[in-house]
Coordinates of N, CA and C in Angstrom, one line a residue:
M697 N -17.0 -5.6 -27.1 CA -17.3 -6.7 -27.8 C -18.5 -7.4 -27.4
T698 N -19.2 -8.0 -28.2 CA -20.5 -8.7 -28.0 C -20.2 -10.0 -27.5
S699 N -21.1 -10.5 -26.6 CA -21.0 -11.9 -26.1 C -22.3 -12.3 -25.6
T700 N -22.6 -13.6 -25.9 CA -23.9 -14.2 -25.6 C -23.5 -15.4 -24.8
E701 N -24.1 -15.7 -23.6 CA -24.1 -16.9 -22.9 C -25.2 -17.9 -23.3
T702 N -24.8 -19.0 -23.7 CA -25.9 -19.9 -24.2 C -26.1 -21.0 -23.2
A703 N -25.4 -21.3 -22.2 CA -25.7 -22.4 -21.2 C -24.7 -22.3 -20.1
G704 N -25.0 -23.1 -19.0 CA -24.2 -23.1 -17.9 C -24.9 -24.0 -16.8
Q705 N -24.2 -24.3 -15.7 CA -24.8 -25.0 -14.7 C -26.0 -24.3 -14.0
P706 N -27.1 -25.0 -13.8 CA -28.2 -24.2 -13.2 C -27.8 -23.7 -11.8
G707 N -28.4 -22.6 -11.5 CA -28.2 -22.0 -10.2 C -29.1 -22.5 -9.2
N708 N -28.9 -22.2 -7.9 CA -29.8 -22.7 -6.9 C -30.9 -21.7 -6.5
D709 N -30.8 -20.5 -7.0 CA -31.7 -19.4 -6.7 C -32.9 -19.4 -7.7
S710 N -34.0 -19.1 -7.3 CA -35.3 -19.1 -8.1 C -35.2 -18.1 -9.2
D711 N -34.2 -17.0 -9.1 CA -34.2 -16.0 -10.1 C -33.2 -16.3 -11.2
S712 N -32.7 -17.4 -11.3 CA -31.8 -17.9 -12.3 C -32.7 -18.3 -13.6
P713 N -32.5 -17.6 -14.7 CA -33.3 -18.0 -15.8 C -32.9 -19.4 -16.3
L714 N -31.9 -19.9 -16.0 CA -31.4 -21.2 -16.5 C -32.3 -22.4 -15.7
R715 N -33.2 -22.0 -14.8 CA -34.0 -23.0 -14.2 C -35.4 -23.0 -15.0
H716 N -35.8 -22.0 -15.8 CA -37.0 -22.0 -16.4 C -37.0 -22.6 -17.8
E717 N -36.9 -23.9 -17.8 CA -36.7 -24.7 -19.1 C -37.9 -24.5 -20.1
E718 N -39.0 -24.0 -19.5 CA -40.3 -23.8 -20.3 C -40.1 -22.5 -21.1
T719 N -39.2 -21.7 -20.8 CA -39.1 -20.5 -21.5 C -38.3 -20.5 -22.7
D720 N -38.7 -20.0 -24.0 CA -38.1 -20.1 -25.2 C -37.3 -18.8 -25.2
R721 N -36.0 -18.9 -24.8 CA -35.2 -17.7 -24.6 C -34.9 -17.1 -25.9
D722 N -34.9 -17.8 -26.9 CA -34.7 -17.2 -28.3 C -35.8 -16.4 -28.9
A723 N -37.1 -16.8 -28.4 CA -38.3 -16.2 -28.9 C -38.7 -14.9 -28.0
A724 N -38.1 -14.9 -26.8 CA -38.3 -13.7 -26.0 C -37.7 -12.5 -26.5
P725 N -38.2 -11.2 -26.3 CA -37.6 -10.0 -26.7 C -36.1 -10.1 -26.2
Q726 N -35.3 -9.6 -27.1 CA -33.8 -9.6 -26.7 C -33.3 -8.3 -26.2
F727 N -32.6 -8.4 -25.1 CA -31.9 -7.3 -24.4 C -30.5 -7.4 -24.3
V728 N -29.7 -6.4 -24.0 CA -28.3 -6.6 -23.9 C -27.9 -5.7 -22.6
L729 N -26.8 -6.2 -22.0 CA -26.2 -5.4 -20.8 C -25.1 -4.5 -21.4
P730 N -25.2 -3.2 -21.4 CA -24.1 -2.4 -21.9 C -23.1 -2.2 -20.8
L731 N -21.8 -2.4 -21.1 CA -20.6 -2.1 -20.3 C -19.7 -1.2 -21.0
V732 N -19.2 0.0 -20.5 CA -18.3 0.8 -21.1 C -17.0 0.9 -20.3
A733 N -15.9 0.6 -21.0 CA -14.6 0.6 -20.2 C -13.9 1.9 -20.6
R734 N -13.4 2.6 -19.6 CA -12.6 3.8 -19.9 C -11.1 3.4 -20.3
I735 N -10.9 3.7 -21.5 CA -9.5 3.5 -22.0 C -9.0 4.8 -22.6
E736 N -8.3 5.4 -21.8 CA -7.4 6.7 -22.2 C -6.2 6.3 -23.0
R737 N -5.9 7.1 -24.1 CA -4.7 6.7 -24.8 C -3.4 6.7 -23.9
A738 N -3.3 7.7 -23.2 CA -2.0 7.9 -22.4 C -1.9 6.9 -21.3
E739 N -3.1 6.5 -20.6 CA -3.0 5.7 -19.5 C -4.0 4.6 -19.4
P740 N -4.0 3.6 -20.4 CA -4.9 2.6 -20.3 C -4.7 1.5 -19.2
P741 N -5.8 1.1 -18.7 CA -5.6 0.1 -17.5 C -4.9 -1.3 -17.9
A742 N -4.5 -2.0 -16.9 CA -4.0 -3.3 -17.3 C -5.1 -4.3 -17.5
R743 N -4.9 -5.2 -18.4 CA -5.8 -6.0 -18.9 C -6.6 -6.8 -17.8
T744 N -5.9 -7.4 -16.8 CA -6.5 -8.2 -15.7 C -7.2 -7.4 -14.8
D745 N -6.7 -6.1 -14.6 CA -7.5 -5.1 -13.7 C -8.9 -4.8 -14.4
A746 N -8.8 -4.6 -15.7 CA -10.1 -4.3 -16.6 C -11.0 -5.5 -16.5
L747 N -10.4 -6.7 -16.7 CA -11.4 -8.0 -16.6 C -12.0 -8.0 -15.2
E748 N -11.2 -8.0 -14.2 CA -11.9 -8.1 -12.9 C -12.9 -7.0 -12.6
T749 N -12.5 -5.8 -13.0 CA -13.5 -4.6 -12.8 C -14.8 -4.8 -13.6
A750 N -14.7 -5.4 -14.7 CA -16.0 -5.7 -15.6 C -16.8 -6.8 -14.9
A751 N -16.1 -7.8 -14.4 CA -16.9 -8.8 -13.6 C -17.6 -8.3 -12.5
R752 N -16.9 -7.4 -11.7 CA -17.6 -6.8 -10.5 C -18.7 -5.9 -10.9
A753 N -18.5 -5.2 -12.0 CA -19.5 -4.3 -12.5 C -20.9 -5.0 -12.7
V754 N -20.7 -6.3 -13.3 CA -22.1 -7.1 -13.4 C -22.6 -7.4 -12.1
L755 N -21.9 -7.8 -11.2 CA -22.4 -8.2 -9.8 C -23.0 -6.8 -9.2
V756 N -22.4 -5.8 -9.4 CA -22.9 -4.6 -8.7 C -24.3 -4.1 -9.3
L757 N -24.5 -4.3 -10.6 CA -25.6 -4.0 -11.2 C -26.7 -5.0 -10.7
L758 N -26.3 -6.4 -10.7 CA -27.3 -7.3 -10.1 C -27.7 -7.2 -8.8
S759 N -26.8 -6.7 -7.9 CA -27.1 -6.5 -6.5 C -27.8 -5.2 -6.2
D760 N -27.8 -4.2 -7.1 CA -28.3 -3.0 -6.8 C -29.8 -2.9 -6.5
E761 N -30.3 -2.2 -5.5 CA -31.7 -2.2 -5.2 C -32.7 -1.8 -6.4
R762 N -32.1 -1.1 -7.3 CA -32.9 -0.6 -8.5 C -33.2 -1.9 -9.5
S763 N -32.3 -3.0 -9.2 CA -32.5 -4.1 -10.1 C -33.5 -5.1 -9.6
A764 N -34.0 -4.9 -8.4 CA -34.9 -5.9 -7.7 C -36.1 -5.4 -7.4
G765 N -37.2 -6.4 -7.2 CA -38.5 -6.0 -6.8 C -39.1 -5.0 -7.6
D766 N -39.6 -3.8 -7.2 CA -40.2 -2.8 -8.0 C -39.2 -1.7 -8.4
G767 N -37.9 -2.0 -8.3 CA -36.9 -1.0 -8.6 C -36.9 -0.5 -10.1
E768 N -36.5 0.6 -10.4 CA -36.7 1.3 -11.6 C -35.9 0.5 -12.8
W769 N -34.9 -0.4 -12.4 CA -34.3 -1.2 -13.4 C -34.9 -2.6 -13.5
A770 N -35.7 -3.1 -12.5 CA -36.0 -4.4 -12.2 C -36.7 -5.1 -13.6
A771 N -37.6 -4.3 -14.2 CA -38.3 -5.1 -15.3 C -37.3 -5.2 -16.4
A772 N -36.3 -4.2 -16.7 CA -35.3 -4.5 -17.8 C -34.4 -5.6 -17.4
V773 N -34.0 -5.8 -16.2 CA -33.2 -6.9 -15.7 C -33.9 -8.2 -15.9
R774 N -35.2 -8.3 -15.5 CA -36.0 -9.5 -15.7 C -36.0 -9.8 -17.2
D775 N -36.3 -8.8 -18.0 CA -36.5 -9.2 -19.4 C -35.2 -9.6 -19.9
W776 N -34.2 -9.0 -19.6 CA -32.8 -9.4 -20.1 C -32.5 -10.8 -19.7
Q777 N -32.8 -11.2 -18.4 CA -32.4 -12.5 -18.0 C -33.4 -13.7 -18.5
D778 N -34.5 -13.2 -19.1 CA -35.4 -14.1 -19.5 C -35.1 -14.6 -21.0
A779 N -34.3 -13.7 -21.7 CA -33.8 -14.1 -23.0 C -32.3 -14.5 -22.9
R780 N -31.6 -14.4 -24.1 CA -30.2 -14.9 -24.0 C -29.5 -13.7 -23.2
I781 N -28.5 -14.2 -22.5 CA -27.7 -13.2 -21.6 C -26.6 -12.5 -22.4
R782 N -27.1 -11.4 -23.0 CA -26.1 -10.7 -23.8 C -25.5 -9.6 -23.2
K783 N -24.1 -9.4 -23.4 CA -23.4 -8.3 -22.8 C -22.5 -7.7 -24.1
V784 N -22.5 -6.4 -24.0 CA -21.6 -5.7 -25.1 C -20.7 -4.7 -24.2
V785 N -19.4 -4.9 -24.6 CA -18.5 -4.0 -24.0 C -18.0 -3.0 -25.0
R786 N -18.1 -1.7 -24.7 CA -17.6 -0.8 -25.6 C -16.5 0.1 -24.8
R787 N -15.8 0.9 -25.6 CA -14.7 1.7 -24.9 C -15.0 3.2 -25.1
A788 N -14.5 3.9 -24.1 CA -14.7 5.4 -24.2 C -13.5 6.1 -23.6
R789 N -13.3 7.4 -24.1 CA -12.2 8.2 -23.5 C -12.6 9.6 -23.6
G790 N -12.1 10.4 -22.7 CA -12.3 11.9 -22.8 C -13.8 12.3 -22.7
A791 N -14.3 13.0 -23.7 CA -15.6 13.5 -23.7 C -16.6 12.4 -23.8
E792 N -16.2 11.3 -24.6 CA -17.1 10.1 -24.7 C -17.4 9.6 -23.3
W793 N -16.3 9.4 -22.5 CA -16.6 8.9 -21.1 C -17.4 9.8 -20.3
R794 N -17.2 11.1 -20.4 CA -18.0 12.0 -19.6 C -19.5 12.0 -20.1
R795 N -19.8 11.7 -21.3 CA -21.2 11.6 -21.8 C -21.8 10.3 -21.2
A796 N -21.0 9.3 -21.2 CA -21.5 8.0 -20.7 C -21.8 8.1 -19.3
E797 N -20.9 8.8 -18.5 CA -21.1 8.9 -17.1 C -22.3 9.8 -16.7
A798 N -22.9 10.5 -17.8 CA -24.1 11.3 -17.5 C -25.4 10.4 -17.6
L799 N -25.2 9.3 -18.1 CA -26.4 8.3 -18.4 C -26.6 7.7 -17.0
P800 N -27.8 7.1 -16.8 CA -28.0 6.3 -15.7 C -27.3 5.0 -15.7
G801 N -26.5 4.8 -14.6 CA -25.6 3.5 -14.6 C -24.7 3.6 -13.3
I802 N -23.8 2.7 -13.2 CA -23.0 2.7 -12.2 C -21.5 2.5 -12.5
T803 N -20.6 3.3 -12.1 CA -19.1 3.3 -12.3 C -18.5 2.3 -11.3
V804 N -17.8 1.4 -11.8 CA -17.0 0.5 -10.8 C -15.6 0.7 -11.1
T805 N -14.8 0.8 -10.1 CA -13.3 1.1 -10.2 C -12.4 -0.2 -9.8
G806 N -11.4 -0.3 -10.5 CA -10.5 -1.2 -10.0 C -9.2 -0.6 -9.4
H807 N -8.0 -1.1 -9.7 CA -6.8 -0.6 -9.2 C -6.7 0.8 -10.1
R808 N -6.8 0.7 -11.3 CA -6.9 1.9 -12.2 C -8.0 1.8 -13.2
A809 N -8.5 0.6 -13.3 CA -9.5 0.4 -14.4 C -10.9 1.1 -14.0
E810 N -11.7 1.6 -14.8 CA -13.1 2.1 -14.7 C -14.0 1.5 -15.7
V811 N -14.9 0.9 -15.2 CA -16.0 0.4 -16.1 C -17.4 0.8 -15.6
R812 N -18.2 1.3 -16.5 CA -19.6 1.8 -16.1 C -20.5 0.8 -16.8
V813 N -21.4 0.3 -15.8 CA -22.5 -0.6 -16.4 C -23.9 0.0 -16.3
F814 N -24.6 -0.3 -17.3 CA -25.9 0.4 -17.5 C -27.0 -0.6 -17.5
P815 N -28.2 -0.3 -17.0 CA -29.3 -1.2 -17.2 C -29.5 -1.7 -18.4
P816 N -30.0 -2.9 -18.5 CA -30.2 -3.6 -19.9 C -31.1 -2.7 -20.8
V817 N -30.8 -2.8 -22.1 CA -31.5 -2.1 -23.2 C -31.9 -3.0 -24.2
P818 N -32.9 -2.8 -24.9 CA -33.3 -3.6 -26.2 C -32.1 -3.7 -27.2
L819 N -32.0 -4.7 -27.9 CA -30.8 -4.7 -28.9 C -30.8 -3.6 -29.9
D820 N -32.0 -3.1 -30.2 CA -32.0 -2.0 -31.1 C -32.5 -0.7 -30.5
G821 N -32.3 -0.6 -29.2 CA -32.7 0.6 -28.3 C -31.7 1.3 -27.6
W822 N -30.4 1.3 -28.0 CA -29.3 1.8 -27.3 C -29.4 3.4 -27.3
P823 N -29.2 3.9 -26.1 CA -29.0 5.4 -26.0 C -27.9 5.8 -27.1
K824 N -28.2 7.0 -27.7 CA -27.2 7.4 -28.8 C -25.9 7.6 -28.3
D825 N -25.7 8.0 -26.9 CA -24.3 8.3 -26.6 C -23.5 7.0 -26.3
L826 N -24.3 5.9 -26.2 CA -23.6 4.6 -26.0 C -23.5 4.0 -27.4
A827 N -24.5 4.0 -28.2 CA -24.5 3.4 -29.6 C -23.4 3.9 -30.5
R828 N -23.0 5.1 -30.2 CA -21.9 5.7 -31.0 C -20.4 5.3 -30.6
L829 N -20.3 4.7 -29.4 CA -19.0 4.3 -28.9 C -18.6 3.0 -29.7
Q830 N -17.2 2.9 -29.8 CA -16.5 1.8 -30.5 C -16.6 0.6 -29.7
V831 N -16.7 -0.6 -30.4 CA -16.6 -1.9 -29.8 C -15.1 -2.2 -29.9
S832 N -14.4 -1.9 -31.0 CA -13.0 -2.2 -31.2 C -12.2 -1.3 -30.4
G833 N -10.9 -1.6 -30.3 CA -10.0 -0.6 -29.5 C -9.9 -1.0 -28.1
T834 N -10.2 -2.3 -27.7 CA -10.0 -2.6 -26.3 C -8.9 -3.5 -26.0
E835 N -7.8 -3.4 -26.9 CA -6.6 -4.2 -26.7 C -5.9 -3.6 -25.5
L836 N -5.7 -4.5 -24.5 CA -4.9 -4.1 -23.3 C -4.0 -5.3 -23.0
D837 N -3.0 -4.9 -22.3 CA -1.9 -5.8 -21.8 C -1.8 -5.7 -20.3
D838 N -1.2 -6.8 -19.8 CA -0.6 -6.7 -18.4 C 0.9 -6.4 -18.4
P839 N 1.3 -5.4 -17.7 CA 2.7 -5.0 -17.8 C 3.5 -6.2 -17.2
E840 N 2.9 -6.8 -16.2 CA 3.6 -8.0 -15.7 C 2.6 -9.1 -15.5
P841 N 2.9 -10.4 -15.5 CA 2.0 -11.5 -15.3 C 1.3 -11.3 -14.2
P842 N 0.0 -11.5 -14.0 CA -0.7 -11.4 -12.8 C -0.2 -12.5 -11.8
G843 N -0.3 -12.3 -10.5 CA 0.2 -13.2 -9.5 C -0.9 -14.2 -9.2
A844 N -0.7 -15.1 -8.1 CA -1.7 -16.0 -7.8 C -3.0 -15.3 -7.5
P845 N -4.2 -16.0 -7.7 CA -5.5 -15.5 -7.3 C -5.6 -15.2 -5.8
A846 N -6.4 -14.1 -5.5 CA -6.6 -13.7 -4.1 C -7.1 -14.9 -3.4
A847 N -6.5 -15.2 -2.1 CA -6.9 -16.2 -1.2 C -8.3 -16.0 -0.8
G848 N -9.1 -17.0 -0.8 CA -10.4 -17.1 -0.3 C -11.5 -16.3 -1.1
A849 N -11.2 -15.9 -2.4 CA -12.0 -15.1 -3.2 C -12.3 -16.0 -4.4
P850 N -13.5 -15.8 -5.0 CA -13.9 -16.5 -6.2 C -12.8 -16.3 -7.4
V851 N -12.7 -17.3 -8.3 CA -11.8 -17.1 -9.4 C -12.5 -17.5 -10.6
L852 N -12.4 -16.6 -11.6 CA -13.0 -16.8 -13.0 C -11.9 -17.3 -13.9
W853 N -11.9 -18.6 -14.2 CA -10.9 -19.2 -15.0 C -11.1 -19.1 -16.5
L854 N -10.3 -18.4 -17.3 CA -10.3 -18.4 -18.7 C -9.7 -19.5 -19.4
H855 N -10.5 -19.9 -20.5 CA -10.0 -20.9 -21.3 C -8.5 -20.7 -21.9
P856 N -7.5 -21.5 -21.6 CA -6.2 -21.2 -22.0 C -5.9 -21.1 -23.5
G857 N -6.8 -21.8 -24.4 CA -6.5 -21.9 -25.7 C -7.1 -21.0 -26.6
L858 N -7.8 -19.9 -26.1 CA -8.6 -19.0 -26.9 C -7.9 -17.7 -26.9
E859 N -7.9 -17.1 -28.1 CA -7.4 -15.8 -28.4 C -8.6 -14.8 -28.4
M860 N -8.7 -13.9 -27.4 CA -9.8 -13.0 -27.5 C -9.4 -11.6 -27.2
S861 N -10.0 -10.6 -27.7 CA -9.8 -9.2 -27.4 C -10.1 -9.1 -25.8
A862 N -9.6 -8.0 -25.3 CA -9.9 -7.7 -23.8 C -11.4 -7.4 -23.8
G863 N -12.0 -6.8 -24.7 CA -13.4 -6.5 -24.6 C -14.3 -7.8 -24.6
K864 N -13.9 -8.7 -25.5 CA -14.5 -10.0 -25.5 C -14.4 -10.8 -24.1
E865 N -13.2 -10.8 -23.6 CA -12.9 -11.4 -22.3 C -13.8 -10.7 -21.1
M866 N -13.8 -9.4 -21.3 CA -14.6 -8.6 -20.2 C -16.1 -9.2 -20.2
A867 N -16.7 -9.3 -21.4 CA -18.0 -9.9 -21.5 C -18.0 -11.3 -21.0
Q868 N -17.0 -12.1 -21.2 CA -17.1 -13.5 -20.8 C -17.0 -13.6 -19.4
V869 N -16.0 -12.9 -18.7 CA -16.0 -13.0 -17.2 C -17.1 -12.3 -16.6
G870 N -17.8 -11.4 -17.2 CA -19.1 -10.9 -16.6 C -20.2 -12.0 -16.7
H871 N -20.1 -12.9 -17.7 CA -21.1 -14.0 -17.7 C -20.7 -14.9 -16.5
G872 N -19.3 -15.1 -16.4 CA -18.9 -16.0 -15.3 C -19.4 -15.6 -13.9
A873 N -19.1 -14.3 -13.7 CA -19.6 -13.6 -12.5 C -21.1 -13.9 -12.2
Q874 N -21.8 -13.7 -13.2 CA -23.3 -13.9 -13.2 C -23.7 -15.3 -12.8
L875 N -23.1 -16.3 -13.4 CA -23.4 -17.7 -13.1 C -22.9 -17.9 -11.6
A876 N -21.9 -17.4 -11.1 CA -21.5 -17.6 -9.8 C -22.6 -16.9 -8.9
W877 N -23.1 -15.8 -9.2 CA -24.1 -15.1 -8.4 C -25.4 -15.9 -8.3
W878 N -25.9 -16.6 -9.5 CA -27.0 -17.5 -9.4 C -26.8 -18.8 -8.6
E879 N -25.7 -19.1 -8.2 CA -25.3 -20.3 -7.4 C -25.6 -20.1 -5.9
L880 N -25.7 -18.7 -5.5 CA -25.7 -18.2 -4.1 C -27.1 -18.0 -3.5
S881 N -27.2 -18.2 -2.2 CA -28.5 -17.8 -1.6 C -28.4 -16.3 -1.4
E882 N -29.6 -15.7 -0.9 CA -29.6 -14.3 -0.7 C -28.6 -13.8 0.4
E883 N -28.5 -14.7 1.4 CA -27.5 -14.4 2.5 C -26.1 -14.4 2.1
E884 N -25.7 -15.4 1.1 CA -24.5 -15.4 0.6 C -24.2 -14.3 -0.3
R885 N -25.2 -13.9 -1.0 CA -24.9 -12.7 -1.9 C -24.7 -11.5 -1.2
A886 N -25.4 -11.3 -0.1 CA -25.2 -10.2 0.8 C -23.9 -10.2 1.4
A887 N -23.3 -11.2 1.8 CA -21.9 -11.4 2.3 C -20.9 -11.0 1.3
W888 N -21.1 -11.6 -0.1 CA -20.1 -11.2 -1.0 C -20.2 -9.6 -1.3
R889 N -21.3 -9.2 -1.4 CA -21.5 -7.7 -1.7 C -20.9 -6.9 -0.5
A890 N -21.0 -7.2 0.7 CA -20.5 -6.5 1.9 C -19.0 -6.5 1.9
A891 N -18.4 -7.6 1.3 CA -17.0 -7.7 1.2 C -16.4 -7.0 -0.1
G892 N -17.3 -6.4 -0.9 CA -16.8 -5.6 -2.0 C -16.7 -6.5 -3.2
F893 N -17.3 -7.6 -3.3 CA -17.2 -8.6 -4.3 C -15.8 -8.9 -4.8
P894 N -15.0 -9.3 -3.8 CA -13.6 -9.8 -4.1 C -13.7 -10.9 -5.2
L895 N -12.8 -10.9 -6.1 CA -12.6 -12.0 -7.2 C -11.4 -11.8 -7.9
S896 N -11.0 -12.9 -8.6 CA -9.9 -12.8 -9.4 C -10.2 -13.4 -10.8
V897 N -9.5 -13.0 -11.8 CA -9.5 -13.6 -13.2 C -8.2 -14.0 -13.6
R898 N -8.2 -15.2 -14.0 CA -6.8 -15.9 -14.3 C -7.0 -16.9 -15.5
A899 N -6.1 -17.0 -16.4 CA -6.1 -18.0 -17.4 C -5.7 -19.3 -16.8
A900 N -6.5 -20.3 -16.9 CA -6.2 -21.8 -16.4 C -5.1 -22.4 -17.3
G901 N -4.3 -23.2 -16.6 CA -3.4 -24.1 -17.3 C -4.2 -25.2 -18.1
R902 N -3.6 -25.8 -19.1 CA -4.4 -26.7 -20.0 C -4.8 -27.9 -19.1
A903 N -4.0 -28.6 -18.3 CA -4.6 -29.6 -17.5 C -5.6 -29.2 -16.5
Q904 N -5.4 -28.0 -15.8 CA -6.2 -27.5 -15.0 C -7.7 -27.2 -15.6
W905 N -7.6 -26.7 -16.8 CA -8.8 -26.4 -17.6 C -9.6 -27.7 -17.8
E906 N -8.9 -28.7 -18.1 CA -9.7 -30.1 -18.3 C -10.3 -30.5 -17.0
E907 N -9.7 -30.4 -15.8 CA -10.2 -30.7 -14.6 C -11.4 -29.9 -14.3
L908 N -11.3 -28.6 -14.5 CA -12.3 -27.6 -14.2 C -13.6 -27.9 -15.0
T909 N -13.5 -28.2 -16.2 CA -14.6 -28.5 -17.1 C -15.2 -29.8 -16.7
R910 N -14.6 -30.6 -16.1 CA -15.1 -32.0 -15.6 C -15.9 -31.9 -14.2
S911 N -15.7 -30.8 -13.6 CA -16.3 -30.5 -12.3 C -17.8 -30.1 -12.5
D912 N -18.4 -29.8 -11.3 CA -19.8 -29.4 -11.3 C -19.8 -27.8 -11.2
L913 N -18.8 -27.2 -11.5 CA -18.8 -25.7 -11.4 C -19.5 -25.1 -12.7
P914 N -20.0 -23.8 -12.5 CA -20.6 -23.3 -13.7 C -19.8 -22.9 -14.8
V915 N -20.2 -23.2 -16.0 CA -19.4 -23.0 -17.2 C -20.1 -22.1 -18.1
V916 N -19.4 -21.1 -18.6 CA -19.8 -20.2 -19.7 C -19.6 -20.8 -21.0
R917 N -20.6 -20.8 -21.9 CA -20.6 -21.3 -23.3 C -21.0 -20.2 -24.1
D918 N -20.0 -19.7 -24.9 CA -20.3 -18.6 -25.8 C -21.0 -19.1 -27.1
A919 N -21.9 -18.2 -27.5 CA -22.7 -18.7 -28.7 C -21.9 -18.6 -30.0
G920 N -20.7 -17.9 -30.0 CA -19.8 -18.0 -31.2 C -20.2 -16.9 -32.3
F921 N -21.0 -15.9 -31.8 CA -21.3 -14.8 -32.9 C -20.1 -14.0 -33.2
T922 N -19.1 -13.7 -32.4 CA -18.0 -12.8 -32.6 C -16.7 -13.5 -32.1
E923 N -15.7 -13.4 -32.8 CA -14.3 -13.6 -32.5 C -13.9 -15.2 -32.4
I924 N -14.8 -15.9 -31.8 CA -14.5 -17.3 -31.5 C -15.5 -18.2 -31.9
A925 N -15.3 -19.5 -32.1 CA -16.2 -20.5 -32.3 C -17.0 -20.8 -31.1
P926 N -18.3 -21.3 -31.3 CA -19.0 -21.6 -30.0 C -18.3 -22.6 -29.1
G927 N -18.4 -22.4 -27.9 CA -17.8 -23.2 -26.9 C -17.6 -22.8 -25.5
M928 N -16.9 -23.5 -24.8 CA -16.6 -23.0 -23.4 C -15.6 -21.9 -23.3
T929 N -15.8 -21.0 -22.5 CA -14.8 -20.0 -22.4 C -14.4 -19.6 -20.9
V930 N -15.2 -19.9 -19.8 CA -14.9 -19.4 -18.5 C -15.6 -20.6 -17.5
V931 N -14.8 -20.9 -16.5 CA -15.4 -21.6 -15.4 C -15.2 -20.7 -14.2
A932 N -16.5 -20.7 -13.5 CA -16.5 -19.9 -12.3 C -16.4 -20.7 -11.0
E933 N -15.3 -20.6 -10.4 CA -14.9 -21.3 -9.1 C -15.2 -20.3 -8.0
G934 N -16.3 -20.3 -7.4 CA -16.6 -19.3 -6.4 C -17.5 -19.6 -5.4
A935 N -18.6 -20.5 -5.5 CA -19.6 -20.4 -4.5 C -19.2 -20.8 -3.2
D936 N -18.3 -21.8 -3.1 CA -17.7 -22.4 -1.9 C -16.9 -21.3 -1.2
R937 N -16.2 -20.5 -2.0 CA -15.4 -19.4 -1.4 C -16.1 -18.3 -0.8
V938 N -17.2 -18.0 -1.6 CA -18.2 -17.0 -1.0 C -18.8 -17.5 0.2
R939 N -19.2 -18.7 0.3 CA -19.8 -19.3 1.5 C -18.9 -19.2 2.7
S940 N -17.6 -19.1 2.6 CA -16.7 -18.9 3.7 C -16.4 -17.5 4.1
L941 N -16.9 -16.6 3.4 CA -16.8 -15.2 3.9 C -17.6 -14.9 5.2
P942 N -17.1 -14.2 6.1 CA -17.7 -13.8 7.3 C -19.1 -13.1 7.1
R943 N -20.1 -13.4 8.0 CA -21.3 -12.7 7.9 C -22.0 -12.8 9.2

C-alpha cells in the first residue's frame, strides 16, 4: 500500500528533512521506499509481527552504512528524504519473493514475518521485478490479541478509529519508526541498532490516543492518497526509551 507522510514533530538531528523549511518538498524529485512483505498462502505471518518487522526494516535501511556518507545508497536516501517521505508496501510469494531477494536490498525477519526493504527509487523508476508485484492482498490477522508492549522498547501507537489494510499500516508504522529515528543522536541510534531495534506496534485506546496526540511526541500525518482521509495515523513513543538502553 502507498503511504506518504506529510508532517511530524521536527527531529533533533541535522539529517531530518523536517528541519529544512526552505525546501519545497513537493517540487523536489519524488522518490519512494519499496518494502516487500513475504506472504505465502499456506503460512502468512501474523499482522502485528508483519507491522513490527516492516518498522524495523525502515530502521535497518536508514542505519545501513550504504545509506550514509558516500555509500552506494546515500544519494537515493537523501533525495527521498528531501521530498515527501513515500513508502509503498507490496507482497510476494514463491518465485516472486525469490526474484525480489535477488535485487539489492535487506531482508528483515520477525517471529515469522519477512520484509525486504530496498533503496529508494524514483516514482516512475521501479525495477520491473518489484513493479509487477501486487499492492493488494496484504490482509493479515493476529491469531490472538497482542500482549502488552515490550518493556523498555519504543512503541508505535496506531490510531484506534482507522480501518487500514495491513500493507497500509506497515507503511504508516514505517513512517513512525523514521520519525523516532530523527529524534535521536548518533550515539542513541547506535545503541538502538546494537540492541536489534526493539519496538512494539499496538493500537492505542481512544482516551490514550487523545493524550498521545496532545503530547510532544512525533506524529505521522498521512496525505490521504489511499484508503483513508488525510490525518494522524501513528504516534511514536520512543526517544526516551531508546535513551535508556545500555551503551
